[in-house]
Amino acid sequence: MEENNLQCSSVVDGNFEEVPRETAIQFKPPLYRQRYQFVKNLVDQHEPKKVADLGCGDTSLLRLLKVNPCIELLVGVDINEDKLRWRGDSLAPFLGDFLKPRDLNLTITLYHGSVVERDSRLLGFDLITCIELIEHLDSGDLARFPEVVFGYLSPSMIVISTPNSEFNPLFPSVTLRDSDHKFEWTRMEFQTWALYVANRYDYSVEFTGVGEPPAGAENVGYCTQIGIFRKNGGKATESCLSEQHDQHVYKARQGLTMLRRLVLNFHPQAVLLPCLPKMLRLQVFTTSYPSLQQERFFKLVLVNEVSQQVESLRVSHLPRRKEQAGERGDKPKDIGGSKAPVPCFGPVFTEVEKAKIENSPTPFCVGDKFFVPLQRLLAYPKLNRLCANEEMMRSVIADSIPLSSDGSAVVADLRNYFDEQFEF
C-alpha cells in the first residue's frame, strides 16, 4: 500500500475516513518507499541473481529492482491479473536499454496466481520477497504459506514484511490498516510465528523494520516489522532441485486457451468449471533485456566503442600531423608520442590506467591512412572490459571496421570532409 505523508487515510491504504493533517503520522520518505528501499539495499548487499516478489501488486518493487546489474531473473506473482496486465509494460526495456545494454541478461516475468500454489519454475531462487502479503491471507492460506515458500521453494533468503499492530493506536480511528487484512500481528505474534517457521524449515531469522515511531512512542516499535530469513547451509543443492518434479501451476495463457478449445471441441455447449482458472497460473507478461551476453548487442557496443576511440585518437593527432606535413612518405611515422592524448572532453583515467595506455603500441600514419593498433585499443579501460584479448576483438569487428593487412590495427582515413570544413 502506498502511504501519503499528509493524511492518515492514505497511510492505511485509503480505506478509512480522512483525518486532520496535524494528527496524521508523517513518514519521510513514505512508508512503502522505505520498505522497497530496504529490499533494494539487501539486494545491493547480497547480489542475488534470481529474485521473486510474491504479491507484487503494481510491480513497484520490481521496477526498482530491475536496475540492479546482478539480477538475471526477476519474477512477480499476484492474484490480481488486471493490475499485472496494466503495469506490465512499465517493466519492458526502454530505448536507453538498447543503446546501453546491461552486462548480464535479464528476464522479467509476471504470473497471475496464488502464492500458496506450488510451481517448480520458482525453485532455486536466491531471494523471495513477501512485502505486506501475509496479512492478506486467510487462515487456510496462511497455514499453507510456509509449506510452499519455505518447504517447497526453499530459496536462499526470504524477506517478509507485515504491519506491526502495536503501532496502530498512533493512527486515529484505525483498527486494521486495510479492509482486506485478515489480521495484523504484534511484534511478539510475528516473531513467534517466524521463529517456528524458521526452525521447522531450517532457516535462521533476524528481525528489524522500517517506519520509526514518533518521539515519545518508541516502545511501539517500527510501523512495519520485517523478518529476514536465511537458509542454513546456503543455497539448495542441484541434487535437491533435481528431485523436484516439474510442476507448472503457472500456465502460459496459450495453455489455458488451448485447454478451453479442446473442451469446447468435444463439448460445444460445455462451460469450464469455475475451479479451473484457480488451478492454473497464467503467464501475464514476460520480457528480456538486451545485454552484452547476447552476440548482436555485444558486437554493436564493441564496434561503436572502437569507432569512437579511433575517431578520438585521429582527431587529437591531426594538429601534430599538420606540423609534419612536409615529411610525408610511405615509411610509417610515429605521430603519437609516448604520452596518451588527453582530449578536452572524455573519460578521466587513473595513474595506473594512464601508464598502461602510454606503454601500449602508438598509433601511426602511412600516407593518408591512420593506424591504431588493437593492443592500443585494449589498453583503454572500457574496451579492455569488453574484450579479453586482441584475437577476440579482431574476430568481432573484422566485418564492420577496416583492419590492416595483418589484422593487427584498425585503419582509418587521416582526414575527412569535416576536417577540411573546419581546417584541421
mmCIF file of C-alpha atoms in Angstrom, residues 268-423:
data_model
loop_
_atom_site.group_PDB
_atom_site.id
_atom_site.type_symbol
_atom_site.label_atom_id
_atom_site.label_comp_id
_atom_site.label_asym_id
_atom_site.label_seq_id
_atom_site.Cartn_x
_atom_site.Cartn_y
_atom_site.Cartn_z
ATOM 1 C CA PRO A 268 -19.553 -27.357 -27.802
ATOM 2 C CA GLN A 269 -22.026 -26.409 -25.101
ATOM 3 C CA ALA A 270 -19.631 -27.072 -22.244
ATOM 4 C CA VAL A 271 -18.539 -24.388 -19.828
ATOM 5 C CA LEU A 272 -15.307 -24.848 -17.899
ATOM 6 C CA LEU A 273 -15.768 -25.467 -14.229
ATOM 7 C CA PRO A 274 -15.350 -22.353 -12.063
ATOM 8 C CA CYS A 275 -12.470 -24.008 -10.240
ATOM 9 C CA LEU A 276 -10.393 -24.453 -13.414
ATOM 10 C CA PRO A 277 -8.868 -20.942 -13.596
ATOM 11 C CA LYS A 278 -7.855 -21.245 -9.940
ATOM 12 C CA MET A 279 -5.847 -24.332 -10.772
ATOM 13 C CA LEU A 280 -3.766 -22.571 -13.406
ATOM 14 C CA ARG A 281 -1.322 -19.734 -13.091
ATOM 15 C CA LEU A 282 -1.181 -17.562 -16.153
ATOM 16 C CA GLN A 283 1.967 -16.013 -17.549
ATOM 17 C CA VAL A 284 0.674 -12.463 -17.907
ATOM 18 C CA PHE A 285 3.831 -10.764 -19.114
ATOM 19 C CA THR A 286 7.434 -11.587 -19.930
ATOM 20 C CA THR A 287 10.268 -9.550 -21.409
ATOM 21 C CA SER A 288 14.010 -9.873 -21.928
ATOM 22 C CA TYR A 289 16.541 -7.056 -21.778
ATOM 23 C CA PRO A 290 19.410 -6.588 -24.243
ATOM 24 C CA SER A 291 22.778 -7.449 -22.746
ATOM 25 C CA LEU A 292 26.423 -7.886 -23.645
ATOM 26 C CA GLN A 293 25.927 -11.637 -23.266
ATOM 27 C CA GLN A 294 23.886 -11.512 -26.486
ATOM 28 C CA GLU A 295 26.148 -11.609 -29.526
ATOM 29 C CA ARG A 296 24.354 -8.977 -31.612
ATOM 30 C CA PHE A 297 24.303 -6.394 -28.829
ATOM 31 C CA PHE A 298 27.874 -7.155 -27.800
ATOM 32 C CA LYS A 299 29.020 -6.579 -31.379
ATOM 33 C CA LEU A 300 27.098 -3.319 -31.695
ATOM 34 C CA VAL A 301 28.594 -1.989 -28.464
ATOM 35 C CA LEU A 302 32.139 -3.096 -29.268
ATOM 36 C CA VAL A 303 32.084 -1.718 -32.819
ATOM 37 C CA ASN A 304 30.701 1.582 -31.540
ATOM 38 C CA GLU A 305 33.310 1.867 -28.770
ATOM 39 C CA VAL A 306 36.188 1.016 -31.111
ATOM 40 C CA SER A 307 34.957 3.526 -33.705
ATOM 41 C CA GLN A 308 34.630 6.281 -31.103
ATOM 42 C CA GLN A 309 38.086 5.621 -29.669
ATOM 43 C CA VAL A 310 39.711 5.537 -33.096
ATOM 44 C CA GLU A 311 37.987 8.781 -34.063
ATOM 45 C CA SER A 312 39.081 10.442 -30.818
ATOM 46 C CA LEU A 313 42.688 9.436 -31.450
ATOM 47 C CA ARG A 314 42.525 10.510 -35.097
ATOM 48 C CA VAL A 315 41.179 13.977 -34.290
ATOM 49 C CA SER A 316 43.665 14.515 -31.462
ATOM 50 C CA HIS A 317 46.567 13.732 -33.808
ATOM 51 C CA LEU A 318 45.540 15.991 -36.690
ATOM 52 C CA PRO A 319 47.314 19.124 -35.353
ATOM 53 C CA ARG A 320 50.521 17.124 -34.910
ATOM 54 C CA ARG A 321 50.180 15.698 -38.384
ATOM 55 C CA LYS A 322 49.843 19.215 -39.809
ATOM 56 C CA GLU A 323 53.185 20.143 -38.264
ATOM 57 C CA GLN A 324 54.720 17.139 -40.021
ATOM 58 C CA ALA A 325 53.015 17.844 -43.373
ATOM 59 C CA GLY A 326 56.357 18.389 -45.075
ATOM 60 C CA GLU A 327 57.623 14.961 -44.144
ATOM 61 C CA ARG A 328 55.066 12.702 -45.880
ATOM 62 C CA GLY A 329 56.199 9.358 -47.199
ATOM 63 C CA ASP A 330 55.487 5.649 -47.270
ATOM 64 C CA LYS A 331 57.579 4.976 -44.208
ATOM 65 C CA PRO A 332 55.435 4.540 -41.082
ATOM 66 C CA LYS A 333 55.768 7.583 -38.910
ATOM 67 C CA ASP A 334 55.142 7.597 -35.166
ATOM 68 C CA ILE A 335 52.886 10.567 -34.547
ATOM 69 C CA GLY A 336 51.539 9.639 -31.147
ATOM 70 C CA GLY A 337 54.487 10.401 -28.941
ATOM 71 C CA SER A 338 54.992 8.458 -25.732
ATOM 72 C CA LYS A 339 52.076 10.019 -23.956
ATOM 73 C CA ALA A 340 48.404 9.203 -24.345
ATOM 74 C CA PRO A 341 46.430 12.070 -25.890
ATOM 75 C CA VAL A 342 44.316 13.972 -23.421
ATOM 76 C CA PRO A 343 41.077 15.132 -25.088
ATOM 77 C CA CYS A 344 39.237 18.195 -23.899
ATOM 78 C CA PHE A 345 36.199 16.091 -23.126
ATOM 79 C CA GLY A 346 36.290 12.400 -22.307
ATOM 80 C CA PRO A 347 36.992 9.819 -19.626
ATOM 81 C CA VAL A 348 39.334 10.571 -16.765
ATOM 82 C CA PHE A 349 41.956 7.867 -16.283
ATOM 83 C CA THR A 350 43.712 6.813 -13.105
ATOM 84 C CA GLU A 351 47.505 6.905 -12.974
ATOM 85 C CA VAL A 352 47.671 3.148 -13.464
ATOM 86 C CA GLU A 353 45.356 3.360 -16.487
ATOM 87 C CA LYS A 354 47.390 6.207 -17.954
ATOM 88 C CA ALA A 355 50.582 4.200 -17.570
ATOM 89 C CA LYS A 356 49.018 1.211 -19.315
ATOM 90 C CA ILE A 357 47.904 3.388 -22.237
ATOM 91 C CA GLU A 358 51.280 5.111 -22.534
ATOM 92 C CA ASN A 359 53.084 1.756 -22.602
ATOM 93 C CA SER A 360 50.878 0.349 -25.359
ATOM 94 C CA PRO A 361 51.750 0.499 -29.125
ATOM 95 C CA THR A 362 51.388 4.011 -30.517
ATOM 96 C CA PRO A 363 49.087 4.991 -33.410
ATOM 97 C CA PHE A 364 50.933 5.796 -36.623
ATOM 98 C CA CYS A 365 50.396 7.022 -40.181
ATOM 99 C CA VAL A 366 51.263 5.601 -43.592
ATOM 100 C CA GLY A 367 50.465 8.185 -46.236
ATOM 101 C CA ASP A 368 46.933 9.396 -45.613
ATOM 102 C CA LYS A 369 45.958 6.355 -43.572
ATOM 103 C CA PHE A 370 45.791 6.355 -39.795
ATOM 104 C CA PHE A 371 46.557 3.091 -37.951
ATOM 105 C CA VAL A 372 45.535 2.299 -34.369
ATOM 106 C CA PRO A 373 46.977 -0.996 -33.056
ATOM 107 C CA LEU A 374 44.425 -3.271 -31.425
ATOM 108 C CA GLN A 375 46.772 -3.555 -28.453
ATOM 109 C CA ARG A 376 46.468 0.213 -28.034
ATOM 110 C CA LEU A 377 42.670 -0.009 -28.053
ATOM 111 C CA LEU A 378 42.750 -2.819 -25.484
ATOM 112 C CA ALA A 379 44.727 -0.552 -23.155
ATOM 113 C CA TYR A 380 41.679 1.689 -22.704
ATOM 114 C CA PRO A 381 39.625 0.541 -19.674
ATOM 115 C CA LYS A 382 36.226 0.444 -21.364
ATOM 116 C CA LEU A 383 37.432 -1.651 -24.288
ATOM 117 C CA ASN A 384 39.545 -3.826 -22.034
ATOM 118 C CA ARG A 385 36.441 -4.630 -20.007
ATOM 119 C CA LEU A 386 34.567 -5.624 -23.163
ATOM 120 C CA CYS A 387 37.330 -7.728 -24.755
ATOM 121 C CA ALA A 388 39.634 -10.231 -23.134
ATOM 122 C CA ASN A 389 42.285 -10.192 -25.862
ATOM 123 C CA GLU A 390 43.292 -8.982 -29.320
ATOM 124 C CA GLU A 391 42.019 -12.089 -31.111
ATOM 125 C CA MET A 392 38.551 -11.671 -29.639
ATOM 126 C CA MET A 393 38.392 -8.008 -30.681
ATOM 127 C CA ARG A 394 39.590 -8.800 -34.194
ATOM 128 C CA SER A 395 37.061 -11.591 -34.740
ATOM 129 C CA VAL A 396 34.130 -9.412 -33.643
ATOM 130 C CA ILE A 397 34.926 -6.195 -35.543
ATOM 131 C CA ALA A 398 36.574 -7.634 -38.678
ATOM 132 C CA ASP A 399 33.477 -7.420 -40.886
ATOM 133 C CA SER A 400 32.459 -3.960 -39.631
ATOM 134 C CA ILE A 401 35.675 -1.928 -39.299
ATOM 135 C CA PRO A 402 38.636 -1.779 -41.758
ATOM 136 C CA LEU A 403 41.740 -3.561 -40.446
ATOM 137 C CA SER A 404 45.376 -3.600 -41.611
ATOM 138 C CA SER A 405 46.513 -6.459 -43.859
ATOM 139 C CA ASP A 406 47.848 -8.427 -40.888
ATOM 140 C CA GLY A 407 44.762 -7.628 -38.788
ATOM 141 C CA SER A 408 46.785 -6.004 -36.008
ATOM 142 C CA ALA A 409 45.414 -2.462 -36.319
ATOM 143 C CA VAL A 410 42.291 -0.511 -37.213
ATOM 144 C CA VAL A 411 42.715 1.622 -40.342
ATOM 145 C CA ALA A 412 41.013 4.975 -40.898
ATOM 146 C CA ASP A 413 41.403 7.884 -43.300
ATOM 147 C CA LEU A 414 43.566 10.503 -41.666
ATOM 148 C CA ARG A 415 41.443 13.341 -42.970
ATOM 149 C CA ASN A 416 37.796 13.573 -43.980
ATOM 150 C CA TYR A 417 35.295 16.112 -45.323
ATOM 151 C CA PHE A 418 34.585 17.619 -41.907
ATOM 152 C CA ASP A 419 38.285 18.168 -41.222
ATOM 153 C CA GLU A 420 38.520 20.192 -44.417
ATOM 154 C CA GLN A 421 35.495 22.276 -43.471
ATOM 155 C CA PHE A 422 36.931 23.111 -40.062
ATOM 156 C CA GLU A 423 40.509 23.474 -41.396
#
